[in-house]
Coordinates of C-alpha atoms and ligand atoms in Angstrom, one line a residue:
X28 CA 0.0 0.0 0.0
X29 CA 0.9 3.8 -0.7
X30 CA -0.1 6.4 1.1
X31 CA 0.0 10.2 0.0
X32 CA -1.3 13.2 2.0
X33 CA -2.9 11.2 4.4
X34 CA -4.9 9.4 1.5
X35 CA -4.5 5.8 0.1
X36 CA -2.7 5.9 -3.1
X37 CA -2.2 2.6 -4.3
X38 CA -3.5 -0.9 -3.3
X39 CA -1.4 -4.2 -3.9
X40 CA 1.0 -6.2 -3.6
X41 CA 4.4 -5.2 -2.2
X42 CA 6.6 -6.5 -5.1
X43 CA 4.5 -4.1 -7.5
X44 CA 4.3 -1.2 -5.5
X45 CA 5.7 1.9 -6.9
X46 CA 8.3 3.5 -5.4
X47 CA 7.8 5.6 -2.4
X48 CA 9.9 7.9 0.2
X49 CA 9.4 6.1 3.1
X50 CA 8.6 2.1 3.9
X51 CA 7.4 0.7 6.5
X52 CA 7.0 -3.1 6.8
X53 CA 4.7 -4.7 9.4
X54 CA 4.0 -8.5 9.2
X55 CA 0.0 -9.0 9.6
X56 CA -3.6 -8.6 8.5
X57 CA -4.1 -4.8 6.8
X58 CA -7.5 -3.3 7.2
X59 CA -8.9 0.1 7.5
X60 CA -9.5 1.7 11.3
X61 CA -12.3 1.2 13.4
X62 CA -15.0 3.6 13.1
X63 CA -17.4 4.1 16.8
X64 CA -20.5 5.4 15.6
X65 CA -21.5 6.2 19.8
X66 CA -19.1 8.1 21.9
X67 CA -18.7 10.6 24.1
X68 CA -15.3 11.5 23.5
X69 CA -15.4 14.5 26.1
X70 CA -15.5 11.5 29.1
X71 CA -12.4 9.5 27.1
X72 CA -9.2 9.6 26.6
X73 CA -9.0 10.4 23.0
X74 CA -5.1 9.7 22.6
X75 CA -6.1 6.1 23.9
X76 CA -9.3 5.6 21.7
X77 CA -6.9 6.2 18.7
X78 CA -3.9 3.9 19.9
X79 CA -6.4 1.2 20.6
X80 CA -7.3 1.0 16.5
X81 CA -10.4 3.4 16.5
X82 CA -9.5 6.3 13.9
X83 CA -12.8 8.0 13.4
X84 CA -15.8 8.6 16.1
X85 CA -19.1 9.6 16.3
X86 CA -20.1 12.0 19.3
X87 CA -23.7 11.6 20.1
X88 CA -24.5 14.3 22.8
X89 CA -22.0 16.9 24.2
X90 CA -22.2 20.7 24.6
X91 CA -22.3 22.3 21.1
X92 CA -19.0 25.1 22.4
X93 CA -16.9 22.0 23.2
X94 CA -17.9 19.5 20.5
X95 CA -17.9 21.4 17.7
X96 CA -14.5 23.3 17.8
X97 CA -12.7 19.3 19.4
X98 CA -14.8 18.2 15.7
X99 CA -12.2 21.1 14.0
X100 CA -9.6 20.4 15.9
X101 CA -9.1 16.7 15.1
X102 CA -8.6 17.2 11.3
X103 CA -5.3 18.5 12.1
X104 CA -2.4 16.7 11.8
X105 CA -0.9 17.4 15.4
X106 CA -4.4 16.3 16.8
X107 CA -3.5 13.1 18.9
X108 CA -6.8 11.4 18.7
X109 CA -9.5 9.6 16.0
X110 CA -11.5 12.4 13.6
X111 CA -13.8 13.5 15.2
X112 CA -17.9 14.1 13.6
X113 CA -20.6 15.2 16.2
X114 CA -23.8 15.5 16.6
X115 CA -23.5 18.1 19.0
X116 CA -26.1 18.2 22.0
X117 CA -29.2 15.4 22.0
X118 CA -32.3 17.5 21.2
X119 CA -35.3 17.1 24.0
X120 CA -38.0 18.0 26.2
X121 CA -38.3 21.0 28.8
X122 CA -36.7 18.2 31.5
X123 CA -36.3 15.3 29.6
X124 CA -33.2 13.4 29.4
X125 CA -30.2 13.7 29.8
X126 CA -30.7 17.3 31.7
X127 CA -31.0 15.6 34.8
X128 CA -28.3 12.8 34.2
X129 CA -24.8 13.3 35.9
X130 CA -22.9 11.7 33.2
X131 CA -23.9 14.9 30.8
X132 CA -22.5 18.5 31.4
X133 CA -25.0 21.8 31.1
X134 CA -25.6 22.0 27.2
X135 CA -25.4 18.1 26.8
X136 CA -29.1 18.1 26.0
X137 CA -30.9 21.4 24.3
X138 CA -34.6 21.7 25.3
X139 CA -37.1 22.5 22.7
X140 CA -40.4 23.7 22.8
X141 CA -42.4 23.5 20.3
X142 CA -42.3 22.4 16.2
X143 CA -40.6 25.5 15.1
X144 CA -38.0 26.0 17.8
X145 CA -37.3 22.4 17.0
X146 CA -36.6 22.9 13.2
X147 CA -34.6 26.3 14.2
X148 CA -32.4 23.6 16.7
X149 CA -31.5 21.5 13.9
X150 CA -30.7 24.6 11.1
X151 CA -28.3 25.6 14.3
X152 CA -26.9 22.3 14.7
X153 CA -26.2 21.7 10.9
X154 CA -24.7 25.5 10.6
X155 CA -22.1 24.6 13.0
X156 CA -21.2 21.3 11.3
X157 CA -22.6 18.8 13.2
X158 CA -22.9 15.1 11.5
X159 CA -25.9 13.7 12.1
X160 CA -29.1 15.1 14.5
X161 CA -30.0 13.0 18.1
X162 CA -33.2 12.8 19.4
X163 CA -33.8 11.8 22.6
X164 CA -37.0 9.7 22.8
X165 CA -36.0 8.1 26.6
X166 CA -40.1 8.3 28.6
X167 CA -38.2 6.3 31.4
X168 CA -36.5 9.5 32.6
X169 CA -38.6 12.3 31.6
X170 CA -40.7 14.4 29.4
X171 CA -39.8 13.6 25.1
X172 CA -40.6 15.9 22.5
X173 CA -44.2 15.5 21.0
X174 CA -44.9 13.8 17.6
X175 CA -45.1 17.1 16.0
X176 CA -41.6 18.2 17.6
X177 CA -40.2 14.9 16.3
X178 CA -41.7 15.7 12.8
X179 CA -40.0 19.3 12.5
X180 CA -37.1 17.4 13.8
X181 CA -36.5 15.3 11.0
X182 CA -37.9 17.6 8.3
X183 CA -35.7 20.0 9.0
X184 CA -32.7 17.5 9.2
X185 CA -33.7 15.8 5.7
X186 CA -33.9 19.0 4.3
X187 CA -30.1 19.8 5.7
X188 CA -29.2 16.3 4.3
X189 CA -28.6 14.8 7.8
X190 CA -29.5 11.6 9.8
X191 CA -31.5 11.9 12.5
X192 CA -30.1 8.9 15.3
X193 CA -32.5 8.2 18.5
X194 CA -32.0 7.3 22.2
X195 CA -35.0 5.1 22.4
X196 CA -36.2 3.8 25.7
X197 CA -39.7 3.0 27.0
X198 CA -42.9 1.2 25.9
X199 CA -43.8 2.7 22.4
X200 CA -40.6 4.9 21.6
X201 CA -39.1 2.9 18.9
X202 CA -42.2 2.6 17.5
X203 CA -42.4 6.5 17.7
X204 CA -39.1 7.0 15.5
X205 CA -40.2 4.4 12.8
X206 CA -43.5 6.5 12.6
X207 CA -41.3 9.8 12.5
X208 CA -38.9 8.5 9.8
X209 CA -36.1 8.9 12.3
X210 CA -32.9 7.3 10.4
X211 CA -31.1 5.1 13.3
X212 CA -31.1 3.9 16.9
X213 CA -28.5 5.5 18.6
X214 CA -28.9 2.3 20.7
X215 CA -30.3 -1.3 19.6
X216 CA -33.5 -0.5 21.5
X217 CA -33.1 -3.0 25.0
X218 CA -36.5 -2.2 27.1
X219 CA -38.6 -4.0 25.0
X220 CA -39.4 -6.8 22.9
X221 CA -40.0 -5.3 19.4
X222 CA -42.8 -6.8 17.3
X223 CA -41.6 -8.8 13.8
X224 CA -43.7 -5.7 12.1
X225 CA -41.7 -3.2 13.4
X226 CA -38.9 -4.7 12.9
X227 CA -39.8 -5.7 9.2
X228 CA -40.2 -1.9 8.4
X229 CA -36.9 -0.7 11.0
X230 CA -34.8 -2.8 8.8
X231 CA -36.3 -1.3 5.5
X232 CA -35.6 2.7 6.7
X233 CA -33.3 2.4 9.7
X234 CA -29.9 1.2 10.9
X235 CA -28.6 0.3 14.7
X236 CA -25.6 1.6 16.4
X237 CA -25.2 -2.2 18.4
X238 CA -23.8 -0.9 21.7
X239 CA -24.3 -3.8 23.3
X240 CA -21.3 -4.1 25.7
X241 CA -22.9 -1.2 27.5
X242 CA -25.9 -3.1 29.2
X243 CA -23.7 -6.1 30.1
X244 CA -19.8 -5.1 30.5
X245 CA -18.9 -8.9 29.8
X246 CA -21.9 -9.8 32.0
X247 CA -24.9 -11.8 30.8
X248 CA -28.0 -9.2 31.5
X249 CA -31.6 -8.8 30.8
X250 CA -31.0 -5.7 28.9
X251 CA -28.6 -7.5 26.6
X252 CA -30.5 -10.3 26.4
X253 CA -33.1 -7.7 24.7
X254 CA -30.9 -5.8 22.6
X255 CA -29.7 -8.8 21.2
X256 CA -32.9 -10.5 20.6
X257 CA -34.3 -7.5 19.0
X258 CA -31.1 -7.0 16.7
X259 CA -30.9 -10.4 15.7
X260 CA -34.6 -10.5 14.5
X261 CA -33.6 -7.2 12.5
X262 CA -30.9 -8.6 10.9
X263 CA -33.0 -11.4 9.9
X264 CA -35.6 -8.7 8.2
X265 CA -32.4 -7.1 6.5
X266 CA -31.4 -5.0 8.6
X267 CA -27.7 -2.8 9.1
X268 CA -26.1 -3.0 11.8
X269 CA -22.9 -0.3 12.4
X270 CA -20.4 -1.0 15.6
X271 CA -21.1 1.5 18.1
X272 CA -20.4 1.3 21.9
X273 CA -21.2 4.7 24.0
X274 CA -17.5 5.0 25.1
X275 CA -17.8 7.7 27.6
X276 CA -20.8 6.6 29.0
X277 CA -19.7 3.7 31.2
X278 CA -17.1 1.1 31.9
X279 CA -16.0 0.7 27.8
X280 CA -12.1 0.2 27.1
X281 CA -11.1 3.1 25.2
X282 CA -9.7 1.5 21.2
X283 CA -11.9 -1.6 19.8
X284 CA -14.3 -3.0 22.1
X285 CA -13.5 -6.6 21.8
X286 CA -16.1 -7.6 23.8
X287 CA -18.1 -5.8 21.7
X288 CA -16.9 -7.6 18.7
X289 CA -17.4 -10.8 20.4
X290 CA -21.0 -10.0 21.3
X291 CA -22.2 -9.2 17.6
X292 CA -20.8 -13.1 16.9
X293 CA -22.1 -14.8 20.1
X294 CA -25.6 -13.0 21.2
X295 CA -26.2 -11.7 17.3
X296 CA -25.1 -14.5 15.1
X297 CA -23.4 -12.2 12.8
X298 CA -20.7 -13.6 10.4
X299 CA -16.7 -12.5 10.9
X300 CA -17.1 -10.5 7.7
X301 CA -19.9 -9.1 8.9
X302 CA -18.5 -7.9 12.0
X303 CA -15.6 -6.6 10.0
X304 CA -18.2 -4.5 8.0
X305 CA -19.7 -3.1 10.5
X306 CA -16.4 -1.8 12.2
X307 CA -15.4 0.1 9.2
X308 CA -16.0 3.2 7.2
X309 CA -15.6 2.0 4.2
X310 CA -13.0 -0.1 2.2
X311 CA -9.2 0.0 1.3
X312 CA -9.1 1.6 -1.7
X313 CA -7.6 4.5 -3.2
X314 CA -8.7 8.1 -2.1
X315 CA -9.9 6.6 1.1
X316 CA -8.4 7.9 4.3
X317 CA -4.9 6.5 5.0
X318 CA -6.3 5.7 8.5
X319 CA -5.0 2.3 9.1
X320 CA -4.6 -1.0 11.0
X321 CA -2.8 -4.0 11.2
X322 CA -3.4 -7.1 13.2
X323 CA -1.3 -9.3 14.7
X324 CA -3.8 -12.3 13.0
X325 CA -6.5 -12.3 10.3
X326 CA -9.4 -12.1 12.3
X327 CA -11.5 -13.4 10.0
X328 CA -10.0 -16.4 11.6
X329 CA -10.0 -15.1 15.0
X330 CA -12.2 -12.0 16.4
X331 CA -9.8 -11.5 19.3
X332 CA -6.9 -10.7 16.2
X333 CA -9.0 -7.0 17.0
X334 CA -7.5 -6.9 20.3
X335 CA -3.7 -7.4 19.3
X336 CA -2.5 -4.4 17.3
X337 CA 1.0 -4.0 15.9
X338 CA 0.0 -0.5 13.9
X339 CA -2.4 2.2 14.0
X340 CA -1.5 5.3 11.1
X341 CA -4.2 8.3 10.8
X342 CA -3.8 10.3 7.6
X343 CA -0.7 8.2 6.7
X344 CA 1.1 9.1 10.1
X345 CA 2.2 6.0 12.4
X346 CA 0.4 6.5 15.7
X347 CA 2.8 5.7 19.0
X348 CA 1.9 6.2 22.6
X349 CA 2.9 9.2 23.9
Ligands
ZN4 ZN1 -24.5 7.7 24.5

């Protein structure tokens, strides 16, 4: 592989390779970092989340004059960390969650009030460059925006060309988002059992963050005995699941959630290659980010290959502790 201004160049083997300044030769299996769709990066250590083989992450609720200009920041070379895309703060009710939670800072959640104060959120939002829109639909610990809100919501998002991801927790909420043409569970939704018909029509217009390791933490628990359930039966329907794990947001090793990895096999059924899909951005191919990883083993073979890195590069640069 060559790599030129932080890009891929070329693809193939080493004997044909043309020339380049530098080499670098590292014996394992090649593949492009690990993307978290579900972070809070402001509660991790993002210097660690990069050295641990995650390159890129999604923040999905912190305080819009933090997250946005950490966003900037991390598409400069001396940033020591994985890019960085945010949603900025999770849109909800006068009181809903997470205002009350003590994991989230002041600004981690914006109240709305009303349909049009909700569309104005989300032009705001989009002006300063966030990635995608949450929603925060949780009716176990407070008030959620009405149907109407949720409507203006993602409107105003489609119109901006954005996706709009939902916390979903309580009797009826997932149900809610379908309705809404919300884009993607922030969460595979783990407080209840979601009918086949709903889950038929999820997998048709929606996408799941999995974030399993988060309700068990290597444990075996009712909630991820949910999740699962639920994500397996979407799967079956057709449905796409992206790796996600709410780093921040509990007890989740900063780098590739292994565990994770494992639980998308064992509780999901899904194949190695589908795992690897659903870790990744996109392919290795040229023009694509030289953001990179190698493996001490294919681990296609073995999942646990995830956990044994011998090189992490970001835009072409070789990523050491510090
Ligand atoms: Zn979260």
């Amino acid at each position: 592989m060559v790599c030129d201004g932080g890009r891929i160049q070329w693809v193939g083997s080493a004997r044909l390779a043309p020339q380049a300044d530098d080499e670098l030769e590292v014996e394992g299996f090649l593949m492009p970092g690990v993307a978290d769709r579900h972070v809070h990066i402001g509660l991790a250590d993002p210097g660690a989340v990069l050295l641990g083989g995650v390159t890129a992450v999604r923040d999905l609720a912190w305080p819009p004059d933090v997250i946005f200009p950490l966003a900037d920041a991390s598409e400069l070379p001396a940033f020591n960390g994985p890019l960085i895309r945010a949603a900025g703060p999770m849109l909800t009710a006068p009181g809903g969650y997470p205002t009350t939670d003590r994991w989230a800072p002041a600004g981690t959640g914006l109240e709305i009030k009303g349909a049009e104060q909700a569309a104005k959120a989300v032009v705001a939002m989009a002006d300063r460059g966030a990635a995608a829109i949450k929603v925060s639909l949780n009716a176990e610990a407070g008030p959620t925006p009405t149907d109407r809100e949720l409507a203006a919501i993602v409107q105003a998002a489609g119109e901006r060309g954005l996706p709009v991801t939902a916390h979903v927790q309580g009797a009826g909420q997932a149900e809610r988002a379908l309705g809404a043409g919300v884009n993607e569970f922030a969460h595979c939704p783990w407080t209840e059992r979601l009918s086949e018909s709903v889950l038929e029509a999820a997998a048709k217009a929606m996408r799941i963050v999995s974030t399993l390791d988060i309700w068990s933490y290597g444990a075996v628990t009712a909630e991820l005995r949910m999740a699962a359930d639920n994500m397996a039966r979407f799967r079956a329907a057709g449905g796409t699941v992206v790796y996600g794990t709410d780093l921040g947001n509990g007890a989740i090793p900063p780098g590739i959630d292994v565990r994770e990895v494992l639980l998308l096999r064992e509780t999901v059924g899904m194949t190695s290659d589908e795992i690897l899909e659903a870790l990744v951005a996109g392919p290795l191919e040229p023009g694509a980010p030289a953001d990179l990883i190698a493996l001490a083993r294919d681990p296609r073979e073995d999942l646990t290959a995830l956990g044994d890195l011998k090189l992490v590069t970001r835009a072409g640069r070789v990523v050491t502790a510090t």
